[in-house]
Coordinates of C-alpha atoms and ligand atoms in Angstrom, one line a residue:
X438 CA -96.9 10.9 -12.2
X439 CA -93.5 10.4 -10.7
X440 CA -92.1 9.2 -7.5
X441 CA -89.0 10.4 -5.8
X442 CA -86.9 9.1 -3.0
X443 CA -83.5 10.1 -1.3
X444 CA -81.2 8.3 1.4
X445 CA -78.4 9.3 3.5
X446 CA -77.0 6.3 5.2
X447 CA -73.6 4.8 6.7
X448 CA -73.8 1.9 4.3
X449 CA -74.4 1.5 0.4
X450 CA -78.0 2.8 -0.5
X451 CA -78.8 1.5 -4.0
X452 CA -80.8 -1.5 -2.6
X453 CA -82.9 0.5 -0.4
X454 CA -83.6 3.3 -3.0
X455 CA -85.1 0.6 -5.4
X456 CA -87.0 -1.0 -2.4
X457 CA -88.5 2.6 -1.9
X458 CA -89.2 3.1 -5.5
X459 CA -91.0 -0.2 -5.7
X460 CA -93.4 1.3 -3.2
X461 CA -93.8 4.4 -5.5
X462 CA -94.1 2.5 -8.7
X463 CA -97.9 3.2 -8.5
X464 CA -97.0 6.7 -9.6
X465 CA -95.4 5.9 -12.7
X466 CA -93.1 3.0 -14.5
X467 CA -92.1 4.5 -17.8
X468 CA -88.4 4.4 -16.6
X469 CA -86.6 4.5 -13.4
X470 CA -83.1 5.6 -12.3
X471 CA -80.9 6.4 -9.1
X472 CA -77.8 8.6 -8.5
X473 CA -75.2 8.1 -5.8
X474 CA -72.1 10.1 -4.7
X475 CA -69.0 7.7 -4.7
X476 CA -65.5 9.0 -4.2
X477 CA -66.8 12.6 -4.5
X478 CA -68.3 11.9 -8.1
X479 CA -71.9 11.5 -9.2
X480 CA -72.7 8.2 -10.6
X481 CA -76.1 7.2 -11.9
X482 CA -77.7 4.1 -13.4
X483 CA -81.0 4.5 -15.4
X484 CA -83.3 2.1 -17.3
X485 CA -86.5 2.4 -19.6
X486 CA -89.3 0.5 -18.4
X487 CA -90.4 -0.9 -15.2
X488 CA -88.1 -1.0 -12.0
X489 CA -86.9 -4.5 -12.7
X490 CA -85.0 -3.3 -15.6
X491 CA -83.3 -0.9 -13.4
X492 CA -82.4 -3.8 -11.0
X493 CA -81.1 -6.0 -13.7
X494 CA -78.9 -3.0 -14.6
X495 CA -77.6 -2.7 -11.1
X496 CA -76.8 -6.4 -10.8
X497 CA -74.2 -6.0 -13.6
X498 CA -73.2 -2.2 -12.8
X499 CA -73.6 -1.9 -9.2
X500 CA -73.5 1.5 -7.3
X501 CA -71.6 1.7 -3.8
X502 CA -72.4 5.2 -2.7
X503 CA -73.9 5.7 0.8
X504 CA -76.0 8.6 -0.3
X505 CA -78.4 8.7 -3.2
X506 CA -81.6 9.7 -4.9
X507 CA -84.1 7.7 -7.0
X508 CA -86.9 8.3 -9.3
X509 CA -89.8 6.3 -11.1
X510 CA -91.1 8.3 -13.9
X511 CA -94.4 8.9 -15.4
X512 CA -93.3 10.7 -18.7
X513 CA -94.4 14.5 -19.1
X514 CA -91.9 16.3 -21.0
X515 CA -90.2 14.0 -23.4
X516 CA -91.1 10.3 -24.4
X517 CA -90.3 7.4 -21.9
X518 CA -86.6 6.6 -23.0
X519 CA -83.4 6.2 -20.9
X520 CA -82.1 9.7 -22.1
X521 CA -85.2 11.3 -20.7
X522 CA -85.1 9.1 -17.4
X523 CA -84.2 10.8 -14.2
X524 CA -81.8 11.5 -12.3
X525 CA -80.6 14.1 -14.8
X526 CA -77.2 15.6 -14.0
X527 CA -74.2 17.6 -15.0
X528 CA -70.6 16.9 -13.5
X529 CA -71.7 18.7 -10.4
X530 CA -75.4 18.4 -9.8
X531 CA -77.9 15.6 -10.0
X532 CA -81.7 16.1 -9.6
X533 CA -84.9 13.9 -9.3
X534 CA -88.0 15.8 -9.9
X535 CA -91.9 15.4 -9.8
X536 CA -94.1 17.9 -11.4
X537 CA -93.8 20.7 -14.1
X538 CA -91.3 23.4 -14.6
X539 CA -93.5 25.8 -16.4
X540 CA -90.9 28.2 -17.6
X541 CA -88.4 25.6 -18.6
X542 CA -88.3 26.7 -22.4
X543 CA -87.2 30.1 -21.2
X544 CA -84.7 28.9 -18.7
X545 CA -83.3 26.2 -21.3
X546 CA -82.9 29.1 -24.0
X547 CA -81.1 31.3 -21.4
X548 CA -78.8 28.4 -20.1
X549 CA -78.1 27.2 -23.7
X550 CA -76.8 30.6 -24.6
X551 CA -74.7 30.6 -21.4
X552 CA -73.0 27.3 -22.8
X553 CA -74.9 24.5 -21.1
X554 CA -75.5 21.6 -23.1
X555 CA -78.8 19.9 -22.5
X556 CA -79.1 16.0 -23.3
X557 CA -82.7 15.2 -22.6
X558 CA -86.1 16.7 -23.6
X559 CA -87.1 16.9 -20.1
X560 CA -88.1 20.2 -18.2
X561 CA -86.0 18.9 -15.1
X562 CA -82.8 19.3 -17.0
X563 CA -83.3 23.0 -16.8
X564 CA -83.2 22.7 -12.9
X565 CA -79.7 20.9 -13.2
X566 CA -78.1 23.4 -15.3
X567 CA -79.5 26.2 -13.4
X568 CA -78.0 25.1 -10.1
X569 CA -74.8 24.1 -11.9
X570 CA -74.8 27.7 -13.3
X571 CA -75.1 29.2 -9.8
X572 CA -72.5 26.8 -8.4
X573 CA -70.2 28.3 -11.3
X574 CA -70.5 31.7 -10.0
X575 CA -69.0 30.5 -7.0
X576 CA -71.9 29.9 -4.6
X577 CA -72.1 27.0 -2.4
X578 CA -74.8 24.2 -2.8
X579 CA -77.3 25.8 -0.5
X580 CA -77.0 29.2 -1.8
X581 CA -77.0 28.0 -5.5
X582 CA -80.3 26.1 -4.8
X583 CA -81.8 29.0 -3.0
X584 CA -81.1 31.3 -5.9
X585 CA -82.5 28.5 -8.4
X586 CA -85.5 28.0 -6.7
X587 CA -86.3 31.7 -6.9
X588 CA -86.1 31.3 -10.8
X589 CA -88.6 28.1 -11.0
X590 CA -92.1 28.5 -11.9
X591 CA -94.5 25.6 -11.6
X592 CA -95.3 23.0 -9.3
X593 CA -92.7 20.6 -8.3
X594 CA -90.9 18.4 -5.7
X595 CA -87.2 18.1 -6.1
X596 CA -84.2 16.0 -4.6
X597 CA -80.7 17.3 -5.3
X598 CA -77.3 15.7 -5.0
X599 CA -73.9 17.5 -5.4
X600 CA -70.5 16.1 -6.7
X601 CA -68.1 16.3 -3.5
X602 CA -71.0 16.4 -1.1
X603 CA -71.3 13.0 0.7
X604 CA -73.5 14.3 3.6
X605 CA -75.8 16.6 1.9
X606 CA -79.0 16.4 -0.1
X607 CA -81.5 19.2 -0.8
X608 CA -85.1 18.9 -1.2
X609 CA -87.9 21.4 -2.2
X610 CA -91.6 21.3 -2.5
X611 CA -94.1 23.4 -4.3
X612 CA -97.2 21.9 -5.3
X613 CA -96.0 18.3 -5.3
X614 CA -95.7 16.3 -1.8
X615 CA -92.4 15.5 -0.1
X616 CA -91.7 13.9 3.1
X617 CA -88.6 13.5 5.3
X618 CA -88.0 10.4 7.0
X619 CA -86.0 10.3 10.2
X620 CA -83.9 7.2 10.6
X621 CA -82.5 5.5 13.6
X622 CA -79.5 6.5 15.4
X623 CA -79.1 9.9 13.9
X624 CA -77.2 8.2 11.0
X625 CA -79.9 8.0 8.4
X626 CA -82.2 10.3 6.8
X627 CA -84.7 9.8 4.1
X628 CA -86.8 11.5 1.6
X629 CA -90.0 10.4 -0.2
X630 CA -92.9 11.4 -2.4
X631 CA -95.0 10.0 0.4
X632 CA -94.7 8.1 3.6
X633 CA -95.6 4.9 2.0
X634 CA -92.2 4.8 0.2
X635 CA -90.3 5.3 3.5
X636 CA -92.6 2.8 5.6
X637 CA -89.8 0.1 5.6
X638 CA -87.1 2.4 7.0
X639 CA -89.1 4.7 9.5
X640 CA -92.5 5.9 10.7
X641 CA -91.2 9.0 11.9
X642 CA -91.8 11.4 9.2
X643 CA -92.0 15.3 8.6
X644 CA -94.1 16.7 5.9
X645 CA -92.8 19.6 4.0
X646 CA -95.2 22.4 3.5
X647 CA -95.7 24.5 0.5
X648 CA -92.7 26.5 -0.5
X649 CA -90.5 24.5 1.8
X650 CA -87.1 23.4 1.1
X651 CA -84.6 21.6 3.2
X652 CA -81.0 20.6 3.8
X653 CA -80.6 17.0 4.9
X654 CA -77.5 15.6 6.4
X655 CA -77.2 12.1 8.3
X656 CA -77.7 13.7 11.5
X657 CA -80.8 15.6 10.8
X658 CA -82.3 18.3 8.3
X659 CA -82.9 22.1 8.5
X660 CA -86.0 23.3 6.8
X661 CA -86.5 26.8 5.2
X662 CA -89.8 28.4 4.2
X663 CA -90.2 30.0 0.8
X664 CA -88.7 33.3 2.2
X665 CA -85.6 31.5 3.5
X666 CA -86.2 31.5 7.1
X667 CA -85.3 28.4 9.2
X668 CA -88.7 26.9 10.4
X669 CA -89.8 24.1 12.5
X670 CA -92.0 21.4 11.1
X671 CA -92.9 18.9 13.9
X672 CA -92.2 15.1 13.1
X673 CA -95.2 12.9 13.2
X674 CA -95.9 9.2 13.5
X675 CA -96.9 7.9 10.1
X676 CA -99.7 5.4 9.7
X677 CA -98.4 4.5 6.1
X678 CA -97.2 1.0 6.6
X679 CA -100.6 -0.1 8.3
X680 CA -102.9 1.8 6.1
X681 CA -101.2 2.2 2.7
X682 CA -103.2 5.4 2.1
X683 CA -102.6 7.9 4.9
X684 CA -103.7 11.5 5.6
X685 CA -100.2 12.9 5.8
X686 CA -100.2 15.8 8.2
X687 CA -103.7 16.6 7.5
X688 CA -106.6 16.3 9.7
X689 CA -108.8 14.8 7.2
X690 CA -108.6 12.9 3.8
X691 CA -110.6 16.0 2.3
X692 CA -108.0 18.5 3.2
X693 CA -105.3 16.3 1.9
X694 CA -107.2 15.8 -1.3
X695 CA -107.8 19.6 -1.6
X696 CA -103.8 20.0 -1.1
X697 CA -103.1 17.2 -3.7
X698 CA -104.8 19.4 -6.4
X699 CA -101.7 21.0 -7.7
X700 CA -100.1 17.7 -8.3
X701 CA -102.9 15.3 -9.5
X702 CA -104.1 18.4 -12.0
X703 CA -100.4 18.5 -13.3
X704 CA -100.5 14.7 -13.8
X705 CA -103.8 14.9 -15.8
X706 CA -102.4 17.7 -17.8
X707 CA -99.2 15.8 -18.5
X708 CA -101.7 13.0 -19.8
X709 CA -103.2 15.2 -22.3
X710 CA -100.8 17.7 -23.2
X711 CA -97.7 17.4 -25.2
X712 CA -95.7 19.8 -23.2
X713 CA -92.9 20.5 -25.5
X714 CA -95.3 21.4 -28.6
X715 CA -98.0 22.9 -26.3
X716 CA -100.5 20.7 -27.9
X717 CA -103.5 18.9 -26.8
X718 CA -103.6 15.0 -27.5
X719 CA -106.7 13.1 -26.8
X720 CA -107.3 9.3 -27.5
X721 CA -108.8 8.7 -31.0
X722 CA -112.5 8.5 -30.6
X723 CA -113.1 6.3 -33.6
X724 CA -115.3 9.0 -35.2
X725 CA -114.8 12.1 -37.3
X726 CA -114.7 15.1 -34.7
X727 CA -115.0 17.7 -37.4
X728 CA -118.6 16.4 -38.2
X729 CA -120.0 15.5 -34.8
X730 CA -123.7 17.0 -34.7
X731 CA -123.9 17.0 -31.0
X732 CA -122.2 16.2 -27.7
X733 CA -124.6 14.6 -24.9
X734 CA -123.1 14.7 -21.6
X735 CA -124.5 13.0 -18.4
X736 CA -123.2 12.5 -14.9
X737 CA -124.5 12.8 -11.1
X738 CA -123.6 15.3 -8.4
X739 CA -120.4 16.8 -8.6
X740 CA -119.6 15.2 -11.9
X741 CA -122.6 16.5 -13.3
X742 CA -121.5 19.9 -12.5
X743 CA -118.0 19.2 -14.1
X744 CA -119.9 18.2 -17.3
X745 CA -122.1 21.5 -17.2
X746 CA -118.9 23.4 -17.1
X747 CA -117.7 21.5 -20.2
X748 CA -121.0 22.4 -22.0
X749 CA -120.0 26.2 -21.6
X750 CA -116.6 25.3 -22.9
X751 CA -117.6 23.1 -25.7
X752 CA -120.1 25.3 -26.9
X753 CA -117.9 28.3 -26.9
X754 CA -114.6 27.1 -28.0
X755 CA -115.7 24.0 -30.5
X756 CA -119.1 25.6 -31.5
X757 CA -120.8 22.2 -31.0
X758 CA -124.3 22.1 -29.4
X759 CA -124.2 20.1 -26.1
X760 CA -127.1 18.6 -24.4
X761 CA -126.6 17.8 -20.7
X762 CA -128.6 16.2 -18.1
X763 CA -128.4 14.4 -14.8
X764 CA -128.1 10.8 -15.3
X765 CA -131.2 9.8 -12.9
X766 CA -133.3 11.9 -15.3
X767 CA -131.8 11.2 -18.6
X768 CA -131.9 7.4 -18.2
X769 CA -135.8 7.6 -18.4
X770 CA -136.4 10.4 -20.7
X771 CA -136.1 8.4 -23.8
X772 CA -134.3 11.2 -25.3
X773 CA -133.9 11.1 -29.0
X774 CA -130.3 11.0 -30.0
X775 CA -128.4 12.2 -33.1
X776 CA -126.8 9.9 -35.7
X777 CA -123.1 10.2 -35.2
X778 CA -123.2 12.0 -31.9
X779 CA -120.8 11.7 -28.9
X780 CA -122.2 10.7 -25.4
X781 CA -119.8 11.6 -22.7
X782 CA -120.1 10.4 -19.2
X783 CA -118.3 11.9 -16.1
X784 CA -117.7 9.9 -13.0
X785 CA -115.0 9.5 -10.4
X786 CA -115.8 6.0 -9.4
X787 CA -117.0 4.8 -12.7
X788 CA -119.6 2.7 -10.9
X789 CA -122.6 5.3 -10.5
X790 CA -125.7 3.3 -11.3
X791 CA -127.7 6.0 -13.0
X792 CA -124.6 7.1 -15.2
X793 CA -124.0 3.6 -16.2
X794 CA -127.7 3.0 -17.1
X795 CA -127.6 6.3 -19.2
X796 CA -124.3 5.2 -20.9
X797 CA -125.9 1.7 -21.9
X798 CA -129.1 3.9 -23.2
X799 CA -126.9 6.1 -25.2
X800 CA -124.8 3.1 -26.6
X801 CA -128.1 1.2 -27.6
X802 CA -128.9 4.5 -29.6
X803 CA -125.9 4.6 -31.4
X804 CA -123.9 7.0 -29.7
X805 CA -119.9 6.9 -29.6
X806 CA -119.4 6.5 -25.9
X807 CA -116.6 8.4 -24.1
X808 CA -116.0 8.3 -20.5
X809 CA -114.1 10.8 -18.1
X810 CA -113.3 8.4 -15.2
X811 CA -110.8 8.2 -12.2
X812 CA -111.1 4.5 -11.7
X813 CA -109.8 3.0 -14.9
X814 CA -110.8 -0.6 -13.9
X815 CA -114.5 0.5 -13.5
X816 CA -117.6 -0.5 -15.2
X817 CA -118.1 2.7 -16.9
X818 CA -114.5 2.7 -18.1
X819 CA -114.9 -0.9 -19.4
X820 CA -118.0 -0.3 -21.2
X821 CA -117.0 3.0 -22.8
X822 CA -115.6 3.0 -26.2
X823 CA -113.0 5.5 -25.2
X824 CA -111.8 6.5 -21.9
X825 CA -110.6 10.0 -21.0
X826 CA -108.9 9.3 -17.7
X827 CA -108.6 11.8 -14.8
X828 CA -105.4 11.2 -12.8
X829 CA -106.6 12.2 -9.4
X830 CA -105.4 9.1 -7.6
X831 CA -107.7 7.5 -4.8
X832 CA -110.2 9.8 -3.5
X833 CA -111.1 8.8 0.0
X834 CA -113.2 11.9 1.4
X835 CA -116.8 11.4 0.3
X836 CA -116.9 14.9 -0.9
X837 CA -115.4 15.0 -4.1
X838 CA -112.4 17.6 -4.6
X839 CA -109.6 16.6 -6.5
X840 CA -111.6 14.4 -8.8
X841 CA -113.7 17.5 -9.8
X842 CA -110.9 19.8 -10.9
X843 CA -109.1 16.8 -12.5
X844 CA -112.5 16.2 -14.5
X845 CA -112.5 19.8 -15.5
X846 CA -108.9 19.6 -16.6
X847 CA -109.7 16.6 -18.8
X848 CA -112.7 18.2 -20.1
X849 CA -110.9 21.4 -20.9
X850 CA -108.6 19.5 -23.0
X851 CA -111.5 17.4 -24.8
X852 CA -112.9 20.9 -25.7
X853 CA -109.7 22.1 -27.1
X854 CA -109.3 19.0 -29.0
X855 CA -112.7 19.3 -30.5
X856 CA -112.4 22.9 -31.3
X857 CA -109.0 22.2 -33.2
X858 CA -110.8 19.3 -35.1
X859 CA -113.6 21.6 -36.1
X860 CA -111.2 24.3 -37.1
X861 CA -112.7 26.9 -34.5
X862 CA -109.3 26.9 -32.6
X863 CA -106.3 27.5 -34.4
X864 CA -102.8 26.5 -33.4
X865 CA -102.0 30.0 -31.8
X866 CA -105.2 29.9 -29.9
X867 CA -104.6 26.2 -28.8
X868 CA -101.2 27.2 -27.5
X869 CA -102.9 30.1 -25.5
X870 CA -105.3 27.7 -23.9
X871 CA -102.7 25.1 -23.2
X872 CA -100.6 27.7 -21.7
X873 CA -103.3 28.9 -19.3
X874 CA -103.9 25.2 -18.2
X875 CA -100.1 24.5 -17.6
X876 CA -100.4 27.5 -15.1
X877 CA -103.4 26.0 -13.1
X878 CA -101.3 23.9 -10.7
X879 CA -99.1 27.1 -9.6
X880 CA -102.3 29.4 -9.2
X881 CA -103.8 26.6 -7.1
X882 CA -100.7 26.4 -5.0
X883 CA -100.9 30.1 -4.5
X884 CA -104.7 29.9 -3.5
X885 CA -103.8 27.3 -0.7
X886 CA -101.5 29.7 1.1
X887 CA -104.6 31.9 1.9
X888 CA -106.1 28.8 3.7
X889 CA -105.9 30.4 7.3
X890 CA -108.3 33.1 6.0
X891 CA -111.5 30.6 5.7
X892 CA -111.6 30.0 9.4
X893 CA -113.4 33.3 10.4
X894 CA -115.8 33.1 7.4
X895 CA -116.5 29.5 8.5
X896 CA -117.4 30.6 11.8
X897 CA -119.9 33.1 10.5
X898 CA -121.4 30.6 7.9
X899 CA -121.9 28.0 10.6
X900 CA -124.4 30.4 12.5
X901 CA -126.6 30.5 9.3
X902 CA -129.5 28.6 8.4
X903 CA -129.4 29.0 4.7
X904 CA -126.7 30.1 2.3
X905 CA -127.0 31.1 -1.3
X906 CA -124.3 30.7 -3.9
X907 CA -124.6 32.7 -7.3
X908 CA -122.6 32.6 -10.5
X909 CA -123.1 33.4 -14.0
X910 CA -122.1 31.7 -17.2
X911 CA -119.3 29.3 -16.5
X912 CA -119.5 30.2 -12.9
X913 CA -123.1 29.1 -12.5
X914 CA -122.1 25.4 -12.2
X915 CA -119.5 26.4 -9.7
X916 CA -122.3 28.0 -7.6
X917 CA -124.4 24.7 -7.5
X918 CA -120.9 22.9 -6.6
X919 CA -120.3 25.1 -4.0
X920 CA -123.9 24.6 -2.4
X921 CA -123.6 20.9 -2.8
X922 CA -120.3 20.9 -1.0
X923 CA -121.4 23.0 1.9
X924 CA -124.9 20.9 2.1
X925 CA -123.1 17.5 2.2
X926 CA -120.4 18.1 4.8
X927 CA -121.8 20.9 7.0
X928 CA -125.4 19.8 6.8
X929 CA -126.2 23.5 6.3
X930 CA -129.0 24.1 3.7
X931 CA -127.5 25.8 0.6
X932 CA -128.8 26.7 -3.0
X933 CA -126.7 27.5 -6.0
X934 CA -128.4 29.8 -8.4
X935 CA -127.7 31.4 -11.7
X936 CA -127.2 35.2 -10.7
X937 CA -129.6 36.3 -13.3
X938 CA -132.4 34.2 -11.9
X939 CA -132.1 35.8 -8.6
X940 CA -134.8 38.6 -9.4
X941 CA -137.3 35.8 -10.6
X942 CA -137.7 34.2 -7.0
X943 CA -135.0 33.7 -4.8
X944 CA -134.4 37.4 -4.0
X945 CA -137.4 37.0 -1.6
X946 CA -135.1 35.1 0.7
X947 CA -132.6 37.7 1.1
X948 CA -132.5 39.5 4.5
X949 CA -129.5 40.6 6.9
X950 CA -129.3 36.7 8.0
X951 CA -128.6 35.4 4.5
X952 CA -125.0 35.0 3.4
X953 CA -124.8 35.3 -0.5
X954 CA -121.5 33.8 -1.8
X955 CA -120.9 35.2 -5.3
X956 CA -118.5 33.3 -7.7
X957 CA -117.4 36.1 -10.2
X958 CA -114.2 36.1 -11.9
X959 CA -113.4 39.3 -13.7
X960 CA -114.6 38.0 -17.2
X961 CA -117.0 39.3 -19.8
X962 CA -120.1 38.7 -17.5
X963 CA -118.6 40.3 -14.3
X964 CA -120.4 43.6 -14.6
X965 CA -123.8 41.9 -15.0
X966 CA -122.9 39.9 -11.8
X967 CA -122.1 43.3 -9.9
X968 CA -125.5 44.5 -10.7
X969 CA -126.9 41.2 -9.1
X970 CA -124.6 42.0 -6.0
X971 CA -126.1 45.3 -5.7
X972 CA -129.6 44.0 -5.6
X973 CA -128.5 41.7 -2.7
X974 CA -126.7 44.5 -1.0
X975 CA -129.9 46.7 -1.2
X976 CA -131.9 44.1 0.7
X977 CA -129.2 43.8 3.4
X978 CA -127.7 40.4 2.2
X979 CA -124.2 39.5 3.4
X980 CA -122.1 39.3 0.3
X981 CA -119.0 37.1 0.2
X982 CA -117.3 37.6 -3.1
X983 CA -115.0 35.2 -4.7
X984 CA -113.3 36.9 -7.4
X985 CA -109.8 38.3 -8.6
X986 CA -111.6 41.6 -8.8
X987 CA -110.4 44.5 -6.6
X988 CA -112.3 45.2 -3.5
X989 CA -114.1 48.2 -4.8
X990 CA -115.1 46.4 -8.0
X991 CA -118.4 45.2 -6.6
X992 CA -119.5 48.7 -5.8
X993 CA -121.3 47.7 -2.7
X994 CA -120.0 46.4 0.8
X995 CA -118.7 43.0 1.1
X996 CA -118.9 40.9 4.1
X997 CA -116.0 39.0 2.9
X998 CA -113.8 39.0 -0.2
X999 CA -111.8 35.8 -1.1
X1000 CA -109.2 36.9 -3.6
X1001 CA -108.4 34.5 -6.5
X1002 CA -105.2 34.8 -8.7
X1003 CA -105.6 36.6 -11.8
X1004 CA -105.3 33.9 -14.7
X1005 CA -106.6 33.2 -18.2
X1006 CA -110.7 33.2 -18.0
X1007 CA -110.8 29.8 -19.7
X1008 CA -109.2 28.2 -16.5
X1009 CA -111.5 30.1 -13.9
X1010 CA -113.7 27.0 -13.2
X1011 CA -110.8 25.0 -12.1
X1012 CA -109.4 27.8 -9.8
X1013 CA -112.7 29.0 -8.3
X1014 CA -113.5 25.2 -7.3
X1015 CA -110.8 25.7 -4.6
X1016 CA -112.3 28.5 -2.5
X1017 CA -115.7 26.6 -2.7
X1018 CA -114.0 23.6 -1.3
X1019 CA -112.3 25.4 1.4
X1020 CA -115.3 27.3 2.6
X1021 CA -117.2 23.9 3.0
X1022 CA -114.3 22.1 4.4
X1023 CA -113.8 24.7 7.2
X1024 CA -117.5 25.4 7.9
X1025 CA -117.8 21.4 8.5
X1026 CA -114.9 21.4 10.7
X1027 CA -116.4 24.3 12.7
X1028 CA -119.7 22.5 12.9
X1029 CA -117.8 19.2 14.1
X1030 CA -119.2 16.9 11.5
X1031 CA -117.7 13.8 10.2
X1032 CA -116.0 15.6 7.2
X1033 CA -114.6 12.5 5.5
X1034 CA -117.9 10.4 6.0
X1035 CA -120.8 12.7 6.3
X1036 CA -124.1 11.0 7.5
X1037 CA -126.3 9.3 4.7
X1038 CA -123.8 9.4 1.9
X1039 CA -121.4 6.7 0.3
X1040 CA -118.5 7.5 -1.9
X1041 CA -119.9 5.3 -4.8
X1042 CA -123.4 5.2 -5.4
X1043 CA -124.1 1.9 -7.2
X1044 CA -127.9 1.7 -6.6
X1045 CA -130.7 3.9 -8.1
Ligands
F6R2518 C1 -120.4 15.3 -4.0 C2 -120.1 13.8 -4.8 C3 -121.1 13.3 -5.5 C4 -120.7 12.5 -6.8 C5 -121.6 11.8 -7.4 C6 -121.3 11.0 -8.7 O1 -119.2 15.5 -3.5 O2 -119.0 13.3 -4.6 O3 -122.1 14.3 -5.9 O4 -120.1 13.4 -7.7 O5 -122.2 10.8 -6.5 O6 -120.2 10.1 -8.3 P1 -119.1 9.6 -9.5 O7 -118.4 10.7 -10.0 O8 -118.3 8.5 -8.9 O9 -120.0 9.0 -10.5

């Protein structure tokens, strides 16, 4: 996880850049660096480790520029060393970056062949040389960045400085947040990963939207959308200084957290994947993974559904039997547990009483305890033998969104690691699955661009009394998660069912008033789900299909079709989580409920 800042001012900016970085240090502290333009030349200072090391360096080697960018790093590509610290630069361009450039290997090969010399192991340096290359063709900075952005694949936030340009900084956002701060007197402009970083300087900020890029000068900024059209993004008053966590330009924390997913999934991936080698690395569980007889999974609510997806992944890819149960049941079942088994607990808060009690039961029964948790200081994290963290950041909305997709991300990595240890996944297969995971943030960014389409569907759903969600295989837990999300924030009754179970009872509920939301990626079970959709259609049910399939693939009339990007089937549970979140969110907004704090619920359930 990285933090980026930029400042244009009428006085030296180094001190303020470091001050802003201090407020971003929670995002990463493997190394830090700043770059400025002095007498037309790019100058930089970087230091491995905490920000204070950079401060010490600046005391002996100060920078005087009135324009600068800064970065605090959480290592993804390349170890935490000074040579991998940002800013990265050529003689003409300096860049700080947060996120992942998916196609950096391809770009690096192309640019190296064109004579560019890379000095670091980072993906970011490809951006530096790409822009430098475009400048070399005679383009100006704005055109060079515009051309370069078109070549980048992935999720990123960038701030860019140019030699010879004392009054221009370019920013770009796709999947990672970025906010422009408006300084006083039209002589100062700011840029940051979040409004908190800019709080000491300004409370007037403009949030860049997905695909936006902006040219900042001291007197103001011009923002362009992904198609290059100049667009107006209204400045807003930030609450950041007072609250320390703010909603950005979103109406609810839940919406903000849905939008954070490309970024926080990138961070979680970066934790488990060695990007340059395309390999998964999980902490040592202190047990021989190759001979584990069984994995036992337990959790509550949304976290349980993440665990259920993991059961499908682990059994399919690692060929290890998985037992899973909700924690409030498992804790009293006195379940026999195998010698040498792993027990895996999934929890955002790490404090859920039932999950904790089950963990203690499994520990007392000789299981090796691994915990997928978001709050690393929590009791579950402390009592586990090994922690598999999710890097979702604080989740404020009571309905879990980004924590769920980060849990899936960590669990996907766990399944791959287990498969590798057992020899059911070879190196090529690991690479294929890792590549699929790396593409997830970009696909989610694309999914989020379709958000306006959910409003009409939400109006229809808000008039129903009951909603049925169907899914098969790995999409079955998604159907249950969709129903849970809708219930908890819109207060509409909803059920999630295995599509194949429909004919064993719930089909009696189907009539022309019943919306049936079908989660059905084009995988090897799609045709089976098509049959179930036809059973629903024959009884007048209103089908909402969430799928990457073409419109006519269902072979029956659809009330609504939410198109999901086509991706590797392995990652479909992560991608299909987003539409079900957006359906619930928009329905709740239409119903006028308290989205972030729905009635009767609490974020952390520390009682039985
Ligand atoms: C639903 C939701 C809950 C939690 C459950 C477990 O949106 O958030 O179902 O998933 O209470 O909480 P944690 O993950 O903190 O153990």
